[in-house]
Short mmCIF file of C-alpha atoms and ligand atoms in Angstrom, two decimals:
data_model
loop_
_atom_site.label_atom_id
_atom_site.label_comp_id
_atom_site.label_asym_id
_atom_site.label_seq_id
_atom_site.Cartn_x
_atom_site.Cartn_y
_atom_site.Cartn_z
CA MET A 377 0.19 -33.74 4.43
CA ARG A 378 2.64 -30.93 3.74
CA HIS A 379 1.80 -29.04 0.54
CA ARG A 380 4.67 -27.44 -1.38
CA ILE A 381 3.71 -23.78 -1.16
CA ALA A 382 5.47 -20.69 -2.52
CA VAL A 383 4.49 -17.08 -2.06
CA VAL A 384 5.90 -14.57 -4.53
CA GLY A 385 6.48 -11.19 -2.86
CA GLY A 386 7.55 -10.19 0.64
CA GLY A 387 5.22 -7.21 1.09
CA PRO A 388 2.40 -7.02 3.67
CA ALA A 389 0.38 -9.74 1.88
CA GLY A 390 3.17 -12.26 1.33
CA LEU A 391 4.79 -11.86 4.73
CA THR A 392 1.50 -12.12 6.63
CA PHE A 393 0.63 -15.25 4.65
CA ALA A 394 4.03 -16.79 5.43
CA ARG A 395 3.97 -15.74 9.08
CA VAL A 396 0.56 -17.30 9.74
CA LEU A 397 1.64 -20.52 8.00
CA TYR A 398 4.78 -20.46 10.16
CA ARG A 399 2.56 -20.20 13.23
CA HIS A 400 0.69 -23.28 12.01
CA ASP A 401 4.01 -25.04 11.53
CA HIS A 402 3.47 -25.35 7.77
CA PRO A 403 6.54 -24.84 5.52
CA VAL A 404 6.39 -22.08 2.89
CA THR A 405 8.92 -20.71 0.42
CA VAL A 406 8.97 -16.90 0.32
CA LEU A 407 10.39 -15.55 -2.95
CA GLU A 408 11.25 -11.85 -2.96
CA ARG A 409 12.80 -9.89 -5.82
CA ASP A 410 14.56 -7.30 -3.62
CA PRO A 411 18.09 -8.42 -2.79
CA ALA A 412 17.69 -7.56 0.92
CA PRO A 413 15.01 -6.28 3.32
CA ASP A 414 16.44 -2.76 3.29
CA ALA A 415 17.37 -2.66 -0.42
CA ARG A 416 15.00 0.29 -1.00
CA PRO A 417 13.22 2.82 1.24
CA PRO A 418 10.25 1.03 2.81
CA GLY A 419 7.71 3.81 2.10
CA GLY A 420 5.42 5.79 4.39
CA THR A 421 3.33 5.02 7.41
CA LEU A 422 0.34 2.61 7.39
CA ASP A 423 -2.75 2.76 9.55
CA LEU A 424 -3.86 -0.75 10.48
CA HIS A 425 -7.58 -1.11 11.10
CA GLU A 426 -8.94 -3.11 14.02
CA LYS A 427 -11.08 -5.32 11.78
CA LEU A 428 -8.55 -5.75 8.94
CA GLY A 429 -4.78 -5.41 9.45
CA GLN A 430 -4.94 -5.83 13.23
CA LEU A 431 -7.13 -8.91 12.86
CA ALA A 432 -4.46 -10.37 10.58
CA LEU A 433 -1.73 -9.59 13.09
CA GLY A 434 -3.81 -11.35 15.75
CA LYS A 435 -3.92 -14.45 13.54
CA ALA A 436 -0.12 -14.22 13.27
CA GLY A 437 0.20 -13.89 17.08
CA LEU A 438 1.77 -10.44 16.70
CA LEU A 439 -0.90 -8.07 18.01
CA ALA A 440 0.80 -7.23 21.31
CA GLU A 441 4.09 -6.49 19.56
CA PHE A 442 2.25 -4.29 17.06
CA GLN A 443 0.53 -2.38 19.86
CA ALA A 444 3.91 -1.72 21.48
CA LEU A 445 5.34 -0.31 18.22
CA SER A 446 2.36 1.54 16.76
CA ARG A 447 1.37 5.18 17.18
CA PRO A 448 -2.29 5.69 18.19
CA GLU A 449 -1.66 9.46 18.22
CA GLY A 450 -0.81 9.16 14.51
CA GLN A 451 -4.55 8.83 13.80
CA ALA A 452 -4.89 12.63 14.31
CA MET A 453 -6.13 14.34 11.16
CA ARG A 454 -6.13 18.03 10.31
CA ILE A 455 -7.67 19.60 7.20
CA LEU A 456 -6.67 23.04 5.99
CA ASP A 457 -8.06 25.34 3.35
CA THR A 458 -5.62 26.40 0.64
CA ASP A 459 -5.23 29.76 2.46
CA GLY A 460 -4.01 27.91 5.56
CA THR A 461 -7.24 28.13 7.61
CA VAL A 462 -7.75 25.04 9.76
CA LEU A 463 -11.12 23.53 8.76
CA ARG A 464 -11.04 20.34 10.84
CA ASP A 465 -8.71 19.21 13.62
CA TRP A 466 -9.61 15.69 14.72
CA GLN A 467 -7.73 14.14 17.65
CA PRO A 468 -8.09 10.49 18.74
CA ARG A 469 -8.81 9.66 22.36
CA PRO A 470 -5.64 8.40 24.14
CA ASP A 471 -7.07 4.84 24.27
CA ASP A 472 -8.30 4.85 20.65
CA GLY A 473 -6.88 1.69 19.06
CA ALA A 474 -9.07 1.70 15.94
CA ASN A 475 -6.45 2.64 13.30
CA PRO A 476 -3.00 3.23 14.85
CA GLU A 477 -0.12 3.99 12.51
CA ILE A 478 3.07 1.99 12.04
CA ASP A 479 6.09 2.62 9.81
CA ARG A 480 6.23 0.15 6.95
CA GLY A 481 9.80 -0.81 7.88
CA GLN A 482 8.71 -1.65 11.42
CA LEU A 483 5.78 -3.71 10.15
CA ARG A 484 8.03 -5.57 7.70
CA ASP A 485 10.54 -6.42 10.45
CA LEU A 486 7.74 -7.50 12.78
CA LEU A 487 6.33 -9.86 10.15
CA LEU A 488 9.76 -11.10 9.04
CA GLY A 489 10.74 -12.27 12.54
CA PRO A 490 11.95 -15.87 12.11
CA LEU A 491 10.90 -16.23 8.44
CA ASP A 492 13.50 -17.51 6.02
CA VAL A 493 12.90 -15.31 2.98
CA GLN A 494 14.75 -16.06 -0.28
CA TRP A 495 15.94 -12.55 -1.22
CA GLY A 496 16.95 -11.62 -4.75
CA ARG A 497 14.63 -14.23 -6.32
CA GLY A 498 12.67 -12.28 -8.93
CA VAL A 499 9.96 -14.40 -10.55
CA THR A 500 9.40 -13.90 -14.27
CA GLU A 501 6.62 -16.37 -15.02
CA VAL A 502 4.31 -18.90 -13.46
CA VAL A 503 2.99 -21.85 -15.49
CA PRO A 504 0.15 -23.86 -13.93
CA GLY A 505 -0.78 -27.44 -14.82
CA THR A 506 2.62 -29.02 -15.54
CA ARG A 507 3.08 -32.73 -14.69
CA ASP A 508 4.92 -31.89 -11.46
CA GLY A 509 2.71 -29.00 -10.37
CA VAL A 510 2.96 -25.24 -10.88
CA LEU A 511 6.20 -24.17 -12.51
CA VAL A 512 7.90 -20.97 -11.35
CA ARG A 513 10.55 -19.41 -13.58
CA PHE A 514 13.11 -16.99 -12.11
CA ALA A 515 15.02 -14.06 -13.58
CA ASP A 516 18.29 -15.96 -13.11
CA GLY A 517 17.06 -18.76 -15.41
CA ARG A 518 16.32 -21.30 -12.67
CA GLN A 519 12.92 -22.93 -12.18
CA GLU A 520 11.04 -24.82 -9.45
CA THR A 521 7.64 -26.48 -9.01
CA PHE A 522 5.10 -26.20 -6.21
CA ASP A 523 1.56 -27.40 -5.35
CA LEU A 524 0.38 -23.84 -4.75
CA VAL A 525 1.89 -20.54 -5.90
CA VAL A 526 0.48 -17.42 -4.27
CA GLY A 527 1.07 -14.17 -6.16
CA ALA A 528 1.58 -11.43 -3.56
CA ASP A 529 3.86 -9.48 -5.88
CA GLY A 530 2.01 -6.19 -6.00
CA ALA A 531 0.65 -3.92 -8.71
CA TRP A 532 2.78 -5.22 -11.58
CA SER A 533 2.45 -8.89 -10.60
CA ARG A 534 4.27 -11.47 -12.70
CA VAL A 535 2.02 -14.18 -11.27
CA ARG A 536 -1.26 -12.48 -12.31
CA PRO A 537 -1.00 -13.42 -16.02
CA ALA A 538 -1.31 -17.09 -14.99
CA VAL A 539 -4.92 -16.42 -13.91
CA SER A 540 -6.06 -13.16 -15.47
CA SER A 541 -5.41 -10.88 -18.43
CA ALA A 542 -6.26 -7.74 -16.39
CA THR A 543 -3.63 -4.99 -16.14
CA PRO A 544 -3.64 -1.80 -14.07
CA HIS A 545 -4.84 1.42 -15.69
CA TYR A 546 -4.09 5.04 -14.79
CA THR A 547 -6.68 6.79 -12.59
CA GLY A 548 -5.99 10.28 -13.96
CA VAL A 549 -4.40 11.26 -10.63
CA THR A 550 -0.65 11.53 -10.14
CA SER A 551 1.14 11.70 -6.82
CA VAL A 552 4.61 13.16 -6.35
CA GLU A 553 6.10 12.15 -3.04
CA THR A 554 8.73 13.95 -1.02
CA SER A 555 9.86 13.82 2.60
CA LEU A 556 11.28 15.87 5.46
CA ASP A 557 13.65 14.53 8.11
CA ASP A 558 13.96 15.53 11.71
CA VAL A 559 11.00 17.84 11.31
CA ASP A 560 10.68 18.78 15.00
CA THR A 561 14.15 20.28 15.16
CA ARG A 562 14.73 21.36 11.56
CA HIS A 563 11.25 22.65 10.71
CA PRO A 564 9.36 23.24 13.99
CA ASP A 565 6.71 25.43 12.30
CA LEU A 566 5.90 22.63 9.87
CA ALA A 567 5.92 20.11 12.73
CA ARG A 568 3.24 22.19 14.49
CA LEU A 569 1.25 22.58 11.27
CA ILE A 570 1.17 18.82 10.68
CA GLY A 571 0.49 17.84 14.30
CA ASP A 572 0.83 14.25 15.55
CA GLY A 573 -0.74 12.53 12.55
CA SER A 574 -1.73 13.69 9.08
CA MET A 575 -2.55 17.03 7.55
CA ALA A 576 -4.34 17.50 4.22
CA VAL A 577 -5.12 20.52 2.07
CA TYR A 578 -7.64 20.17 -0.75
CA GLY A 579 -7.87 22.56 -3.71
CA VAL A 580 -9.34 22.36 -7.19
CA ASN A 581 -8.10 19.06 -8.66
CA ARG A 582 -5.17 19.16 -6.23
CA ALA A 583 -4.34 17.86 -2.78
CA LEU A 584 -1.32 18.12 -0.54
CA VAL A 585 -1.06 15.55 2.25
CA ALA A 586 1.64 15.36 4.94
CA GLN A 587 1.94 12.31 7.18
CA ARG A 588 4.12 12.00 10.24
CA ASN A 589 6.14 8.78 10.49
CA SER A 590 8.19 7.83 13.56
CA GLY A 591 11.43 9.62 14.43
CA GLY A 592 10.38 13.05 13.10
CA HIS A 593 10.19 11.81 9.50
CA VAL A 594 7.36 13.26 7.40
CA LYS A 595 6.12 12.03 4.01
CA VAL A 596 4.45 14.60 1.76
CA TYR A 597 2.22 13.67 -1.17
CA ALA A 598 1.37 16.27 -3.83
CA GLN A 599 -1.57 14.86 -5.77
CA PHE A 600 -3.16 16.32 -8.89
CA ARG A 601 -5.30 15.42 -11.88
CA ALA A 602 -3.16 15.35 -14.98
CA PRO A 603 -2.51 13.29 -18.09
CA LEU A 604 0.02 10.51 -17.54
CA ASP A 605 2.60 12.38 -19.60
CA TRP A 606 2.01 15.77 -17.86
CA HIS A 607 5.74 16.26 -17.33
CA THR A 608 6.45 16.14 -21.04
CA ASN A 609 3.69 18.65 -21.85
CA LEU A 610 4.98 21.62 -19.87
CA ASP A 611 6.68 24.65 -21.47
CA ARG A 612 9.87 22.69 -21.13
CA HIS A 613 10.15 18.89 -20.80
CA LEU A 614 10.48 18.20 -17.04
CA ASP A 615 13.26 15.83 -16.03
CA LEU A 616 11.71 13.88 -13.12
CA ASP A 617 15.19 13.17 -11.73
CA ASP A 618 16.00 16.88 -11.48
CA VAL A 619 14.98 17.67 -7.87
CA GLU A 620 14.96 21.47 -8.27
CA ALA A 621 13.05 21.33 -11.57
CA VAL A 622 10.37 19.07 -10.04
CA ARG A 623 10.15 21.34 -6.99
CA SER A 624 9.62 24.41 -9.21
CA SER A 625 6.96 22.61 -11.26
CA LEU A 626 5.07 21.57 -8.15
CA LEU A 627 5.29 25.07 -6.67
CA ALA A 628 3.83 26.38 -9.93
CA LEU A 629 1.06 23.73 -9.87
CA PHE A 630 0.12 24.70 -6.30
CA ASP A 631 0.65 28.43 -6.88
CA GLY A 632 -1.49 30.65 -4.63
CA TRP A 633 -1.65 28.18 -1.73
CA ALA A 634 -0.60 29.44 1.72
CA ALA A 635 3.15 29.86 2.18
CA PRO A 636 3.44 27.49 5.20
CA VAL A 637 1.70 24.76 3.19
CA LEU A 638 4.03 25.25 0.23
CA ASP A 639 6.99 25.03 2.62
CA LEU A 640 6.29 21.29 2.65
CA LEU A 641 7.41 21.27 -0.99
CA ARG A 642 10.15 23.87 -0.54
CA HIS A 643 11.88 21.75 2.12
CA GLY A 644 11.27 18.33 0.55
CA THR A 645 14.51 16.41 0.04
CA ALA A 646 13.79 14.34 -3.08
CA PHE A 647 10.76 13.71 -5.29
CA VAL A 648 9.32 10.39 -6.42
CA HIS A 649 6.80 10.37 -9.26
CA ARG A 650 3.92 7.91 -8.63
CA PRO A 651 1.02 7.99 -11.08
CA LEU A 652 -1.87 6.20 -9.36
CA TYR A 653 -2.91 3.01 -11.14
CA VAL A 654 -5.78 0.63 -10.32
CA LEU A 655 -7.07 -2.74 -11.45
CA PRO A 656 -10.67 -2.87 -12.68
CA VAL A 657 -13.16 -2.66 -9.78
CA SER A 658 -14.34 -6.14 -8.75
CA HIS A 659 -11.51 -7.90 -10.58
CA THR A 660 -12.09 -11.68 -10.51
CA TRP A 661 -10.88 -14.60 -12.62
CA ALA A 662 -11.83 -18.17 -13.48
CA HIS A 663 -10.21 -20.30 -10.77
CA VAL A 664 -6.92 -21.88 -11.83
CA PRO A 665 -5.83 -24.86 -9.69
CA GLY A 666 -2.51 -24.23 -7.98
CA VAL A 667 -2.32 -20.43 -8.40
CA THR A 668 -3.97 -17.54 -6.62
CA LEU A 669 -3.37 -13.86 -5.88
CA LEU A 670 -3.40 -11.66 -2.78
CA GLY A 671 -3.31 -7.94 -2.08
CA ASP A 672 -2.43 -5.42 -4.80
CA ALA A 673 -1.75 -8.24 -7.28
CA ALA A 674 -5.45 -9.17 -6.98
CA HIS A 675 -7.14 -5.79 -6.49
CA LEU A 676 -4.89 -2.73 -6.80
CA MET A 677 -6.96 0.26 -5.67
CA PRO A 678 -6.36 3.95 -4.90
CA PRO A 679 -4.17 4.47 -1.81
CA LEU A 680 -6.92 5.46 0.61
CA GLY A 681 -5.71 3.59 3.67
CA VAL A 682 -7.00 0.09 3.05
CA GLY A 683 -4.77 -1.77 0.54
CA ALA A 684 -2.21 -3.09 3.03
CA ASN A 685 -4.98 -3.90 5.49
CA LEU A 686 -6.81 -6.06 2.97
CA ALA A 687 -3.56 -7.62 1.78
CA MET A 688 -2.68 -8.68 5.32
CA LEU A 689 -6.10 -10.06 6.20
CA GLU A 690 -6.20 -12.03 2.95
CA GLY A 691 -2.73 -13.41 3.65
CA ALA A 692 -3.78 -14.52 7.13
CA GLU A 693 -7.07 -16.04 5.99
CA LEU A 694 -5.55 -17.96 3.08
CA ALA A 695 -2.80 -19.30 5.34
CA GLU A 696 -5.32 -20.56 7.90
CA SER A 697 -7.37 -22.26 5.18
CA VAL A 698 -4.32 -23.86 3.57
CA ALA A 699 -2.96 -25.09 6.90
CA ALA A 700 -6.32 -26.73 7.62
CA ALA A 701 -6.52 -28.51 4.22
CA PRO A 702 -5.25 -32.10 4.56
CA GLY A 703 -5.14 -33.40 0.94
CA PRO A 704 -4.57 -31.93 -2.57
CA GLY A 705 -8.33 -31.77 -3.29
CA ASP A 706 -8.89 -29.99 0.02
CA LEU A 707 -6.16 -27.50 -0.84
CA ASP A 708 -7.87 -26.55 -4.09
CA GLU A 709 -11.28 -26.28 -2.40
CA ALA A 710 -9.75 -24.09 0.32
CA VAL A 711 -8.25 -21.75 -2.28
CA ARG A 712 -11.53 -21.53 -4.23
CA ALA A 713 -13.48 -20.65 -1.09
CA PHE A 714 -10.86 -18.08 -0.12
CA GLU A 715 -11.04 -16.42 -3.55
CA GLU A 716 -14.84 -16.01 -3.33
CA GLN A 717 -14.49 -14.35 0.06
CA MET A 718 -11.61 -12.11 -1.06
CA TRP A 719 -13.40 -10.97 -4.24
CA ALA A 720 -16.56 -10.01 -2.36
CA ARG A 721 -14.75 -7.94 0.28
CA ALA A 722 -12.16 -6.39 -2.07
CA GLY A 723 -14.90 -5.50 -4.58
CA ARG A 724 -16.72 -3.47 -1.92
CA TRP A 725 -13.54 -1.62 -0.97
CA ALA A 726 -12.53 -1.04 -4.59
CA LYS A 727 -15.83 0.80 -5.16
CA ILE A 728 -15.43 2.84 -1.97
CA THR A 729 -11.85 3.87 -2.71
CA ALA A 730 -12.53 4.65 -6.38
CA ALA A 731 -15.39 6.96 -5.34
CA GLY A 732 -13.16 8.37 -2.57
CA LEU A 733 -10.38 9.33 -4.96
CA GLU A 734 -12.91 11.11 -7.20
CA ARG A 735 -13.98 13.22 -4.21
CA LEU A 736 -10.56 13.85 -2.67
CA VAL A 737 -8.90 15.11 -5.85
CA SER A 738 -11.90 16.83 -7.31
CA PRO A 739 -12.93 20.01 -9.16
CA ASP A 740 -14.99 20.77 -6.03
CA PRO A 741 -12.77 20.72 -2.90
CA THR A 742 -15.84 20.81 -0.58
CA GLU A 743 -16.36 17.17 -1.63
CA ALA A 744 -13.15 16.20 0.19
CA LEU A 745 -14.32 17.87 3.37
CA ALA A 746 -17.74 16.25 3.09
CA LEU A 747 -16.08 12.85 2.70
CA PHE A 748 -13.94 13.46 5.77
CA ASP A 749 -17.06 14.36 7.80
CA GLU A 750 -18.81 11.19 6.60
CA VAL A 751 -16.04 8.79 7.59
CA GLN A 752 -14.40 10.44 10.61
CA PRO A 753 -15.91 9.65 14.00
CA SER A 754 -16.87 12.86 15.86
C1 FAD B 870 1.34 6.50 -0.97
C2 FAD B 870 0.64 5.27 -0.50
C3 FAD B 870 0.08 5.24 0.78
C4 FAD B 870 -0.61 4.13 1.21
N1 FAD B 870 -1.14 4.12 2.47
C5 FAD B 870 -1.80 3.03 2.91
C6 FAD B 870 -2.33 2.98 4.25
O1 FAD B 870 -2.23 3.91 5.05
N2 FAD B 870 -3.00 1.85 4.62
C7 FAD B 870 -3.15 0.78 3.78
O2 FAD B 870 -3.78 -0.21 4.17
N3 FAD B 870 -2.63 0.80 2.53
C8 FAD B 870 -1.97 1.88 2.07
N4 FAD B 870 -1.44 1.90 0.82
C9 FAD B 870 -1.59 0.71 -0.05
C10 FAD B 870 -0.55 -0.34 0.30
O3 FAD B 870 0.74 0.20 0.22
C11 FAD B 870 -0.65 -1.52 -0.63
O4 FAD B 870 -1.99 -1.89 -0.84
C12 FAD B 870 0.11 -2.72 -0.02
O5 FAD B 870 1.48 -2.42 0.07
C13 FAD B 870 -0.11 -3.98 -0.83
O6 FAD B 870 0.64 -5.01 -0.29
P1 FAD B 870 1.11 -6.23 -1.18
O7 FAD B 870 1.89 -7.12 -0.27
O8 FAD B 870 -0.06 -6.77 -1.89
O9 FAD B 870 2.03 -5.60 -2.30
P2 FAD B 870 3.41 -4.78 -2.18
O10 FAD B 870 3.45 -4.00 -0.93
O11 FAD B 870 3.55 -4.06 -3.46
O12 FAD B 870 4.52 -5.90 -2.07
C14 FAD B 870 4.85 -6.69 -3.19
C15 FAD B 870 6.21 -7.33 -2.97
O13 FAD B 870 6.47 -8.21 -4.06
C16 FAD B 870 7.81 -8.01 -4.52
N5 FAD B 870 7.82 -8.38 -5.94
C17 FAD B 870 7.32 -7.67 -6.98
N6 FAD B 870 7.50 -8.33 -8.13
C18 FAD B 870 8.14 -9.47 -7.82
C19 FAD B 870 8.60 -10.57 -8.59
N7 FAD B 870 8.43 -10.60 -9.91
N8 FAD B 870 9.24 -11.59 -7.97
C20 FAD B 870 9.40 -11.58 -6.60
N9 FAD B 870 8.98 -10.55 -5.82
C21 FAD B 870 8.35 -9.51 -6.42
C22 FAD B 870 8.07 -6.54 -4.26
O14 FAD B 870 9.46 -6.27 -4.20
C23 FAD B 870 7.36 -6.34 -2.92
O15 FAD B 870 8.21 -6.65 -1.84
C24 FAD B 870 -0.74 3.01 0.36
C25 FAD B 870 -0.17 3.03 -0.92
C26 FAD B 870 0.52 4.15 -1.35
C27 FAD B 870 1.12 4.14 -2.73
#
């Protein structure tokens, strides 16, 4: 039996789900709000863990292609003191395949492959339990029904209200993101400072992280504890679209840090304001037949290197269960069992990442170093 299945969202969760179903020859409708794959910048690099994201890619039959694209050297991690002293300089072995990095755009294209995504189809509402199944309403006024609707539509999911009243709340940490292009030729000193992977500097309630992507592109994240409306509480209201004003504010916030570290902000090309939101730790819901959630829609957590990994593994696991479910009753049982498994694993990671954020952007910067020493293999 072929269930009518829709997945809302073409991020890591939705695309992995669809790609594994495709491998099992099961039809799936992929509904994505963006009008095209490259409608907005894809975001920074992702490290895919052997037992999470890479496992999912194996289930999609894409592991070899991932290995050809990914950057094992990108696992390198350097930690500096705010005065520029190198405190840790961890390098992976050449054959270390534990957590190689891949650009999000490359991962998206790898997962997209032969999939027939419906672009520009923003979902506004999902209504379970109608006579013909689960009703999906679209921003353009159209509607369609399915046997199963999977919400893989990220932090501000429009599918989530069909199963849960939970909404994301602010962590107290804000991230302002900037980037540098062609770093090896334009900023060779910064290229050396960052190395092959990531570089992080931890101060009192502040962190500055630079991550190398492919092609000499570097993403820089300035993170700090602040009220959500910090930019309206300065001497003068800060216009977040005014690049030079944001740069000056950040340089003032990180005042006293070593000049080469601050050069990451001085040379940044544009700034994107991203307050960090999370869903409640161990978010679950009473099972609703015909609707479920994956990835950030189900368990948004601080960005500590695991969200996309979980999203992908969940997508792959749910797809395998759905493809193996012959009748409508089996489909619902498969989804129930999947949810139990997802909640248990995501709950553990939500606790770990919540505690991690407390220590990485902390009044005591030695906590960040201690955390690094606990998790980094020697
Ligand atoms: C700075 C930063 C760095 C990170 N680094 C890492 C890392 O190294 N490793 C890691 O594992 N995780 C990392 N994460 C977390 C990771 O990005 C997320 O957990 C992951 O993207 C979640 O995938 P998703 O598919 O659930 O949601 P998303 O990636 O948010 O994708 C959701 C998709 O749904 C679409 N959509 C939204 N609303 C609708 C709608 N109404 N209708 C139709 N489509 C819709 C969106 O356009 C989008 O394509 C990081 C996060 C941040 C912010």
